[in-house]
């Protein structure tokens, strides 16, 4: 629809060229053909021609006189002359028997005048405006045609087009269960109406980005085999005030005609924000749109089978009126997938990818704690791309592991130039983390250590992977995590007696954790179980805001400082008492650049790391050797 409204560039060129040609014809060519031959003569000559009887017709204008005159060769010519105040002229003309007339200055009719002065310029304006809008409209964003006031651009997806079913959504069993009821209602509304049950009109899907909210909505439509109207919240907010409201009206009108059907409003927070924030940039347009949405939701009859799904990752900003019973009263959380969910999502997305039969999705799922469905889908695709790059015909475990790292830490920066001295510091730093982690009891096992820099800016990293999914963290585990985070810097101090900027990310994370332990998890005696900070938007950045007196804030700061300092000292103590292992491991890492958890543990336990290694580790090691060659050269 949008496309057909937009004139192609070619049409515009033809338009302009046409106008130019018409102008040329009008101003130059037409006069050449139609202007009669006019000659100017003096008044004396004019009188002479009249007297000689040559003139056949005279027209007297306000200040000119024209005469039609037969020349000796029989051709008719027109002569003009200036009008002279000559009272004798009329008598002369009568005497010479010339037909003459005075041209009365033409009075324009009032209607024509009105047309000329008012309507015509106005029309001209509209035409020019249209042309400009057509030309610039697509560039001004919105993509829509400004003249299509209130025409909803709601796209209609019929079942064949969404093509999604619950099978495409892995994990999210609770969400699917909650939505299953809606599917069954859409299949057979009568069953519910008979007993007197009413379906909720609106269902709100809430959760972090990339967890499959949009996908679920499509799957509901696909399962129910009903039309699917989908519009994004931001699409309602248009250039003109009132447009958004008109669109809402339009959308609901269309939907009711097509019932049973699903209306899906993605990113509803764009219009559904709280109205009372009284800030300066308060947006009238948005409020009108929201009001229209509220009244439409009240207005339509839910038993007909129109179900409104909406998705957001900022439920806390939504207007209360939107959430009250009768509107979006049902809320379906779509959380980040758990271990099983991640494994299932990986499997769903590898369905169309040729996978080596011994790929272990469980390990990958373990290593991707906290990843969303979208990220997991991306990991599988990256792995497939890597397999092609490597000239393989199927995806193997190593591809998946590498693409996990690409998604988490960015691609390898093969061209990065790092001096041997710095490389050494980085190696000690990473081994510091790993060694501290390994020497503590409540700590996840080391999975991989690398000092190949990444595009995210990481110069190296230590990957720890838990053997099982953790839902709770004890105070000890959290503290140990902080100790591990300080381990990198501690190794630099212990070995080189100097510190570098490389620990900035560790410091940030350690501080955040320590602060959370105190302000949100109630893990200090001093503040007991008092919430000192609240999380603002749990699904996005996870920002917090402090909710305490300034004096308390100062005490929190010193408590955070103490926790981190204690952890730092603990890390140094561990490293100093394991100094030999630290040197040995760092030297090995420096040589290999990437080592596995197995190799790490072997050295730590005094075994030969090169001995009975797994097949995977061998591949990783040899590949890294290849990559380090260009850096050396
Ligand atoms: P959201 O709307 O929650 O931000 P989307 O529904 O747009 O996320 O998900 C983006 C993509 O991530 C989907 O197209 C799909 O490929 C993948 N995805 C996310 N969650 C899942 C899931 N549970 N199962 C399968 N694929 C998923
Ligand atoms: Mg979405
Ligand atoms: Zn570090």
XYZ file of C-alpha atoms and ligand atoms in Angstrom:
662
model
C 0.000 0.000 0.000
C 2.760 2.344 0.924
C 4.631 1.599 -2.222
C 1.802 2.248 -4.616
C 1.321 5.693 -3.105
C 4.833 6.702 -3.812
C 5.312 7.939 -7.381
C 8.374 6.560 -8.981
C 11.172 8.965 -9.749
C 10.644 8.439 -13.462
C 7.073 9.666 -13.354
C 8.245 12.829 -11.708
C 10.839 13.457 -14.377
C 8.215 13.022 -17.087
C 6.011 15.428 -15.245
C 8.639 18.130 -15.127
C 9.730 17.582 -18.706
C 6.099 17.815 -19.846
C 5.598 21.100 -18.067
C 8.728 22.558 -19.608
C 7.665 21.552 -23.118
C 4.222 23.105 -22.650
C 5.806 26.316 -21.453
C 8.058 26.491 -24.494
C 5.159 25.938 -26.871
C 3.124 28.592 -25.131
C 5.687 31.323 -25.090
C 7.582 30.842 -28.306
C 6.014 28.580 -30.843
C 2.308 29.416 -30.610
C 2.778 33.163 -31.119
C 4.897 32.426 -34.176
C 1.978 30.686 -35.782
C -0.961 32.706 -34.674
C 0.169 36.266 -34.324
C -1.180 38.149 -37.328
C 1.263 40.354 -39.071
C 1.041 43.656 -37.206
C 2.764 46.794 -38.327
C 3.012 50.026 -36.453
C 2.275 53.211 -38.359
C 2.116 56.881 -37.501
C -1.180 58.594 -36.907
C -0.767 60.614 -40.099
C -0.301 57.475 -42.161
C -3.271 55.936 -40.440
C -5.478 58.869 -41.400
C -4.153 58.666 -44.911
C -5.091 55.002 -45.187
C -8.598 55.756 -43.924
C -8.997 58.598 -46.351
C -7.742 56.514 -49.252
C -10.434 53.976 -48.434
C -8.009 51.147 -47.813
C -9.257 50.510 -44.284
C -12.062 48.058 -43.929
C -12.362 47.848 -40.162
C -11.125 49.944 -37.263
C -11.011 49.096 -33.637
C -10.491 51.853 -31.134
C -8.891 50.799 -27.903
C -8.267 52.779 -24.767
C -4.930 53.993 -26.018
C -4.422 52.258 -29.333
C -6.153 52.100 -32.624
C -5.972 49.092 -34.853
C -7.069 48.914 -38.436
C -7.576 46.128 -40.886
C -6.456 47.162 -44.243
C -6.393 45.689 -47.710
C -3.097 46.290 -49.400
C -2.665 46.674 -53.097
C -1.716 43.022 -53.481
C -5.019 42.037 -51.856
C -3.512 40.783 -48.610
C -5.057 41.904 -45.374
C -2.750 43.535 -42.929
C -3.204 44.910 -39.469
C -1.796 48.257 -38.568
C -1.700 49.845 -35.179
C -1.101 53.346 -34.049
C -1.258 55.304 -30.837
C -4.551 56.970 -30.066
C -4.518 60.702 -30.429
C -7.192 62.926 -28.960
C -8.862 63.626 -32.260
C -12.542 64.691 -32.163
C -12.665 64.547 -35.972
C -11.839 60.884 -36.137
C -15.370 59.604 -35.903
C -16.575 61.884 -38.692
C -13.710 60.797 -40.880
C -14.452 57.176 -40.355
C -18.129 57.624 -41.109
C -17.254 59.540 -44.201
C -14.873 56.854 -45.377
C -17.527 54.261 -44.681
C -15.330 52.202 -42.394
C -16.801 49.823 -39.944
C -15.524 50.826 -36.555
C -16.069 50.162 -32.926
C -14.764 51.200 -29.570
C -13.577 48.271 -27.523
C -15.163 48.384 -24.134
C -12.671 47.452 -21.415
C -13.825 44.047 -20.444
C -15.305 43.757 -16.952
C -14.399 40.449 -15.356
C -17.374 38.629 -13.922
C -17.213 38.487 -10.135
C -17.170 34.721 -10.246
C -14.224 34.623 -12.585
C -12.491 37.221 -10.476
C -13.054 35.165 -7.367
C -11.781 32.116 -9.130
C -8.698 33.871 -10.400
C -7.796 35.535 -7.153
C -8.702 32.892 -4.632
C -9.427 29.455 -5.964
C -6.722 29.193 -8.584
C -3.759 30.118 -6.358
C -5.135 27.820 -3.726
C -5.375 24.930 -6.139
C -1.909 25.708 -7.373
C -0.642 25.531 -3.820
C -2.249 22.180 -3.241
C -0.882 20.762 -6.434
C 2.623 21.993 -5.664
C 2.322 20.832 -2.079
C 1.234 17.405 -3.249
C 4.139 17.196 -5.613
C 6.598 18.193 -2.920
C 5.132 15.812 -0.405
C 5.213 12.975 -2.842
C 8.776 13.727 -3.592
C 9.950 14.299 -0.044
C 7.401 12.244 1.850
C 9.368 9.018 1.859
C 12.436 10.903 3.012
C 10.669 12.600 5.897
C 10.272 9.308 7.627
C 7.062 7.674 8.642
C 6.947 6.440 5.109
C 3.270 7.154 4.980
C 1.491 9.523 2.708
C 0.469 12.604 4.662
C -2.717 12.870 2.740
C -3.985 9.483 3.777
C -5.410 10.936 6.955
C -6.265 8.295 9.457
C -5.899 5.399 7.100
C -4.569 2.663 9.282
C -1.578 0.941 7.852
C -2.289 -2.122 9.955
C -0.904 -4.962 7.966
C -3.053 -7.998 7.776
C -1.334 -11.289 8.253
C -3.501 -14.243 7.528
C -2.528 -17.611 8.926
C -0.628 -18.575 5.827
C 1.592 -15.576 6.344
C 2.533 -15.826 9.989
C 3.307 -19.473 9.399
C 4.312 -19.798 13.050
C 2.953 -22.242 15.538
C 3.747 -23.054 19.119
C 6.244 -25.580 17.784
C 8.442 -22.717 16.655
C 8.570 -21.343 20.157
C 10.888 -23.430 22.278
C 10.689 -23.356 26.046
C 8.305 -20.711 27.396
C 5.933 -23.462 28.443
C 4.039 -21.319 30.936
C 3.475 -18.588 28.391
C 2.271 -21.097 25.833
C -0.077 -22.631 28.333
C -1.578 -19.256 29.155
C -2.040 -18.475 25.476
C -3.425 -21.906 24.636
C -6.698 -20.879 26.236
C -6.964 -17.963 23.881
C -6.322 -20.186 20.907
C -9.089 -22.486 21.959
C -11.437 -19.543 22.476
C -10.721 -18.233 19.001
C -11.408 -21.662 17.579
C -14.779 -21.816 19.192
C -16.043 -18.694 20.963
C -19.486 -20.229 21.371
C -18.187 -22.838 23.792
C -17.133 -20.074 26.146
C -20.176 -17.892 25.592
C -22.526 -20.783 26.338
C -21.301 -21.159 29.833
C -21.133 -17.413 30.331
C -17.380 -17.068 30.500
C -15.801 -14.004 28.958
C -12.313 -14.017 27.583
C -9.981 -11.262 28.626
C -9.977 -8.640 25.915
C -6.312 -7.904 26.201
C -3.259 -9.954 27.046
C 0.045 -8.283 27.789
C 3.261 -10.151 27.048
C 6.065 -8.777 29.182
C 9.713 -9.730 29.214
C 13.214 -8.733 28.195
C 14.006 -8.091 24.522
C 14.520 -11.098 22.312
C 12.669 -13.614 24.439
C 10.106 -14.369 21.766
C 7.163 -12.088 22.557
C 6.539 -11.143 18.952
C 7.084 -14.739 17.958
C 4.535 -15.956 20.515
C 1.908 -13.525 19.290
C 2.373 -14.760 15.745
C 2.238 -18.324 16.950
C -1.098 -17.698 18.663
C -2.536 -16.377 15.409
C -1.035 -19.302 13.538
C -2.425 -21.848 15.961
C -5.860 -20.277 15.975
C -5.821 -19.843 12.190
C -7.274 -16.361 12.433
C -6.243 -13.085 10.806
C -3.436 -11.299 12.567
C -3.391 -7.510 12.652
C -0.034 -6.340 13.804
C 1.043 -2.792 14.418
C 3.915 -1.364 16.381
C 3.209 1.200 19.081
C 5.510 3.711 17.484
C 3.572 3.500 14.233
C 0.625 5.156 15.936
C 2.541 8.295 16.640
C 2.406 10.238 13.435
C 3.152 13.688 12.202
C -0.254 15.177 12.809
C -2.058 15.416 16.064
C -5.070 13.206 15.917
C -3.626 10.775 13.423
C -2.757 8.194 16.023
C -6.255 8.254 17.421
C -7.699 7.918 13.937
C -5.476 4.952 13.310
C -6.608 3.227 16.464
C -10.230 3.747 15.448
C -9.503 2.420 11.997
C -7.641 -0.597 13.272
C -10.439 -1.629 15.584
C -13.034 -1.115 12.901
C -11.139 -3.386 10.543
C -10.552 -5.930 13.260
C -14.196 -6.123 14.215
C -15.135 -6.752 10.617
C -12.685 -9.645 10.504
C -13.535 -11.207 13.884
C -12.483 -13.639 15.171
C -8.994 -12.280 14.884
C -5.975 -11.105 16.803
C -4.801 -7.536 17.059
C -1.177 -7.362 18.091
C 0.283 -4.104 19.354
C 4.048 -4.509 19.600
C 6.089 -2.219 21.859
C 2.960 -0.834 23.437
C 4.986 1.307 25.842
C 5.445 3.779 22.983
C 1.825 4.871 23.411
C 0.906 3.385 26.755
C 3.218 5.402 28.982
C 1.814 6.890 32.158
C 0.051 10.131 31.446
C 0.602 11.917 34.712
C 4.294 12.635 34.566
C 3.628 16.313 33.928
C 6.965 16.749 32.271
C 7.595 19.482 29.745
C 7.641 17.443 26.620
C 4.308 15.918 27.473
C 2.976 14.528 24.297
C -0.591 15.413 23.450
C -0.601 13.189 20.458
C 0.392 10.186 22.494
C -2.229 10.885 25.100
C -4.957 11.197 22.517
C -3.889 7.942 20.967
C -3.855 6.232 24.323
C -7.284 7.613 25.212
C -8.641 6.384 21.929
C -7.173 2.959 22.571
C -8.719 2.859 26.018
C -12.143 3.787 24.780
C -11.965 1.382 21.839
C -11.070 -1.433 24.188
C -14.089 -0.609 26.319
C -16.280 -0.217 23.296
C -15.981 -3.499 21.506
C -17.725 -6.684 22.352
C -15.239 -9.275 23.511
C -17.516 -12.202 22.855
C -17.164 -11.638 19.103
C -13.647 -12.968 19.241
C -11.307 -10.036 18.872
C -8.341 -10.569 21.175
C -5.772 -7.895 21.670
C -2.237 -8.991 22.372
C 0.381 -6.457 23.303
C 4.068 -6.792 24.040
C 6.421 -4.624 26.033
C 9.701 -4.822 27.853
C 8.858 -1.894 30.082
C 5.679 -2.877 31.918
C 6.437 -0.523 34.782
C 5.913 2.577 32.674
C 2.472 1.562 31.424
C -0.532 3.627 32.388
C -2.635 2.136 35.140
C -5.776 2.623 33.081
C -4.396 0.306 30.467
C -3.916 -2.487 32.967
C -7.240 -2.415 34.728
C -9.717 -5.298 34.369
C -11.499 -5.197 31.054
C -8.414 -4.023 29.234
C -4.995 -5.651 29.479
C -5.882 -7.483 32.612
C -3.973 -10.633 31.834
C -0.226 -10.518 31.953
C 1.929 -13.278 30.539
C 5.576 -13.117 31.565
C 8.019 -14.169 28.870
C 11.254 -14.516 30.789
C 14.793 -15.306 29.706
C 15.024 -19.028 29.011
C 16.352 -21.407 31.635
C 18.835 -24.178 30.929
C 16.253 -26.495 29.383
C 14.699 -23.637 27.476
C 18.046 -22.640 26.024
C 18.769 -26.167 24.932
C 15.346 -26.392 23.311
C 15.784 -23.071 21.516
C 19.193 -24.147 20.208
C 17.599 -27.318 18.892
C 14.691 -25.533 17.247
C 17.029 -23.223 15.429
C 19.420 -25.977 14.365
C 16.551 -27.800 12.762
C 17.336 -26.446 9.333
C 21.089 -26.416 9.844
C 23.242 -29.411 9.060
C 24.683 -30.346 12.426
C 27.318 -32.896 13.223
C 25.600 -35.742 15.082
C 27.809 -35.428 18.141
C 27.053 -31.769 18.826
C 26.280 -31.343 22.493
C 23.660 -28.644 22.949
C 23.644 -29.127 26.686
C 27.179 -27.758 27.067
C 26.340 -24.767 24.927
C 23.195 -24.133 26.928
C 25.259 -24.258 30.119
C 27.702 -21.723 28.750
C 25.003 -19.281 27.676
C 23.301 -18.559 30.956
C 21.391 -15.291 30.636
C 21.216 -15.360 26.843
C 17.874 -14.589 25.208
C 16.189 -16.632 22.513
C 17.253 -14.136 19.899
C 20.873 -14.404 20.986
C 20.723 -18.195 20.888
C 19.253 -18.096 17.402
C 22.108 -15.814 16.477
C 24.670 -18.205 17.979
C 23.419 -21.073 15.828
C 23.551 -18.922 12.729
C 27.032 -17.642 13.517
C 28.171 -21.226 13.975
C 26.768 -22.172 10.586
C 28.529 -19.212 8.990
C 31.776 -20.193 10.654
C 31.439 -23.750 9.397
C 31.119 -22.416 5.860
C 34.124 -20.140 6.360
C 36.132 -23.103 7.554
C 35.131 -25.041 4.474
C 33.194 -27.650 6.411
C 29.973 -29.255 5.324
C 28.417 -29.405 8.760
C 28.479 -27.520 12.028
C 30.612 -29.011 14.765
C 30.815 -28.309 18.475
C 33.766 -25.997 18.073
C 31.791 -23.718 15.753
C 29.120 -23.357 18.368
C 31.605 -22.691 21.150
C 33.404 -20.069 19.136
C 30.175 -18.352 18.144
C 29.093 -18.240 21.792
C 32.217 -16.209 22.379
C 31.591 -14.058 19.337
C 28.115 -13.218 20.584
C 29.281 -12.641 24.158
C 32.610 -10.921 23.576
C 32.738 -10.015 19.895
C 34.866 -11.415 17.109
C 38.567 -12.059 17.459
C 40.727 -9.089 16.619
C 43.373 -10.864 14.670
C 45.181 -7.738 13.581
C 45.540 -6.258 17.046
C 49.130 -5.461 17.883
C 49.990 -6.116 21.494
C 53.549 -5.901 22.742
C 55.085 -9.008 24.359
C 55.317 -7.178 27.676
C 51.600 -6.352 27.619
C 50.735 -9.831 26.471
C 52.504 -11.142 29.528
C 50.562 -8.887 31.843
C 47.295 -9.961 30.210
C 48.216 -13.625 30.615
C 48.931 -13.177 34.309
C 45.746 -11.201 34.713
C 43.580 -13.943 33.232
C 45.347 -16.719 35.105
C 44.834 -14.627 38.219
C 41.072 -14.799 37.725
C 41.129 -18.495 36.950
C 43.449 -19.490 39.757
C 41.481 -17.570 42.355
C 38.279 -19.148 41.082
C 39.765 -22.633 41.193
C 41.136 -22.258 44.696
C 37.763 -21.340 46.137
C 35.120 -23.857 47.018
C 31.890 -22.148 45.958
C 32.973 -21.189 42.491
C 32.064 -22.274 38.980
C 34.720 -24.373 37.208
C 36.958 -22.675 34.666
C 35.904 -23.598 31.148
C 38.268 -21.667 28.959
C 40.927 -18.977 29.191
C 42.046 -16.902 26.269
C 44.256 -13.901 25.649
C 43.172 -13.331 22.066
C 41.684 -9.830 22.013
C 38.075 -9.368 20.987
C 36.270 -6.610 19.138
C 34.316 -5.754 22.275
C 37.550 -4.382 23.696
C 38.235 -7.381 25.907
C 41.939 -8.209 25.818
C 41.310 -11.681 27.101
C 38.878 -13.446 29.315
C 38.251 -16.352 31.558
C 35.066 -18.281 31.004
C 33.535 -20.070 33.934
C 30.669 -22.459 33.335
C 28.579 -23.937 36.092
C 27.728 -27.592 35.878
C 24.113 -26.784 36.510
C 21.771 -23.845 36.367
C 21.776 -21.634 39.433
C 18.648 -19.813 40.475
C 19.889 -18.704 43.848
C 23.224 -17.299 44.895
C 24.376 -17.575 48.473
C 26.223 -14.810 50.201
C 29.413 -16.905 50.010
C 29.029 -17.470 46.288
C 28.521 -13.801 45.661
C 31.530 -12.896 47.745
C 33.631 -15.515 45.982
C 32.573 -14.045 42.695
C 33.869 -10.667 43.794
C 37.122 -12.309 44.909
C 37.443 -13.897 41.474
C 36.787 -10.567 39.792
C 39.552 -8.922 41.798
C 41.891 -11.821 40.983
C 43.058 -10.325 37.698
C 44.302 -7.077 39.174
C 45.743 -8.959 42.164
C 47.912 -11.075 39.880
C 49.315 -7.928 38.269
C 50.160 -6.551 41.692
C 51.692 -9.765 42.984
C 53.842 -10.399 39.928
C 54.725 -6.990 38.508
C 54.148 -4.778 41.547
C 52.311 -2.376 39.291
C 48.735 -1.942 38.187
C 47.187 -1.352 34.765
C 43.946 -0.016 33.377
C 42.986 -3.504 32.221
C 40.910 -4.193 35.293
C 38.313 -1.471 34.769
C 35.542 -3.837 33.756
C 36.306 -6.176 36.653
C 36.176 -3.257 39.050
C 32.835 -2.134 37.725
C 31.305 -5.578 38.036
C 32.749 -6.215 41.485
C 31.399 -2.912 42.747
C 27.966 -3.567 41.295
C 27.803 -6.978 42.926
C 28.975 -5.698 46.288
C 26.455 -2.873 46.154
C 23.625 -5.222 45.267
C 24.541 -7.510 48.173
C 24.152 -4.592 50.528
C 21.295 -2.555 49.088
C 19.087 -5.219 47.550
C 19.910 -8.654 48.900
C 20.061 -7.689 52.575
C 23.377 -9.452 53.123
C 24.903 -7.184 55.732
C 24.123 -7.028 59.416
C 24.269 -3.266 59.420
C 21.297 -2.705 57.103
C 19.514 -5.971 57.676
C 16.588 -6.607 55.343
C 15.981 -3.055 54.223
C 15.617 -2.267 50.554
C 17.922 0.637 49.950
C 17.720 0.560 46.193
C 14.944 -0.327 43.805
C 15.315 -1.618 40.291
C 13.686 0.653 37.741
C 13.326 -1.356 34.583
C 14.104 -4.941 35.304
C 13.954 -6.040 31.676
C 16.203 -3.494 30.088
C 19.222 -1.825 31.650
C 18.357 -2.852 35.200
C 19.039 0.665 36.457
C 18.512 1.213 40.121
C 17.569 4.250 42.109
C 18.645 4.883 45.648
C 15.897 5.146 48.233
C 17.526 6.276 51.429
C 18.814 9.284 53.317
C 22.110 10.857 52.250
C 23.762 9.689 55.492
C 22.700 6.129 54.773
C 24.033 6.465 51.239
C 27.416 7.417 52.681
C 27.355 4.378 54.944
C 26.436 2.155 52.002
C 29.440 3.474 50.132
C 31.806 2.611 52.939
C 30.229 -0.826 53.297
C 30.709 -1.474 49.564
C 34.285 -0.324 49.903
C 34.889 -2.766 52.755
C 33.442 -5.757 50.889
C 35.512 -5.107 47.784
C 38.666 -4.458 49.775
C 38.217 -7.650 51.739
C 37.722 -9.596 48.525
C 40.791 -8.002 46.963
C 42.963 -8.975 49.928
C 41.621 -12.505 49.821
C 42.511 -12.767 46.126
C 46.049 -11.519 46.760
C 46.478 -13.984 49.580
C 45.380 -16.877 47.364
C 47.726 -15.862 44.557
C 50.737 -15.320 46.797
C 50.372 -18.759 48.281
C 50.082 -20.239 44.754
C 52.806 -18.218 43.169
C 54.529 -21.143 41.450
C 51.352 -22.385 39.835
C 50.579 -18.848 38.762
C 53.885 -18.592 36.891
C 53.565 -22.020 35.374
C 50.002 -21.438 34.146
C 50.734 -17.968 32.808
C 53.695 -19.268 30.829
C 51.546 -22.005 29.346
C 48.742 -19.582 28.449
C 51.235 -17.197 26.901
C 52.476 -20.008 24.701
C 49.039 -21.325 23.700
C 46.967 -18.113 23.841
C 43.831 -20.172 24.474
C 43.614 -23.030 26.940
C 40.736 -25.210 28.021
C 39.514 -25.837 31.521
C 40.928 -29.361 31.315
C 44.432 -28.158 30.485
C 44.182 -25.617 33.252
C 43.171 -28.222 35.823
C 45.869 -30.603 34.610
C 48.642 -28.087 35.297
C 47.047 -27.082 38.546
C 47.012 -30.705 39.669
C 50.544 -31.331 38.442
C 49.619 -33.414 35.395
C 50.853 -32.999 31.847
C 48.384 -30.798 29.977
C 49.556 -32.085 26.608
C 48.929 -35.653 27.613
C 45.488 -37.140 27.212
C 43.654 -34.191 25.797
C 40.214 -34.319 24.240
C 39.757 -34.003 20.491
C 38.150 -30.586 20.805
C 41.007 -29.141 22.765
C 43.454 -30.289 20.130
C 41.566 -28.543 17.375
C 41.343 -25.323 19.365
C 45.018 -25.374 20.212
C 46.253 -25.987 16.686
C 43.983 -23.335 15.274
C 45.220 -20.758 17.730
C 48.781 -21.578 16.822
C 47.870 -20.773 13.239
C 46.295 -17.486 14.209
C 49.213 -16.303 16.248
C 51.556 -16.645 13.306
C 50.561 -13.418 11.494
C 50.853 -11.493 14.754
C 54.374 -12.697 15.257
C 55.307 -11.879 11.713
P 10.858 -10.005 21.376
O 9.639 -9.623 20.626
O 10.566 -10.637 22.709
O 11.864 -8.921 21.527
P 11.165 -11.773 19.186
O 9.917 -12.527 19.309
O 11.208 -10.720 18.158
O 11.595 -11.152 20.578
O 12.350 -12.816 18.989
C 13.376 -12.605 18.089
C 13.858 -13.902 17.518
O 14.483 -14.691 18.519
C 12.739 -14.763 17.000
O 12.453 -14.454 15.689
C 13.311 -16.169 17.137
O 14.098 -16.481 16.025
C 14.200 -16.065 18.332
N 13.542 -16.567 19.543
C 13.312 -15.865 20.670
N 12.718 -16.619 21.593
C 12.569 -17.843 21.054
C 12.007 -19.070 21.524
N 11.499 -19.185 22.748
N 12.027 -20.125 20.691
C 12.540 -20.026 19.460
N 13.066 -18.899 18.953
C 13.100 -17.813 19.737
Mg 9.336 -7.832 19.680
Zn 39.893 -9.150 34.377
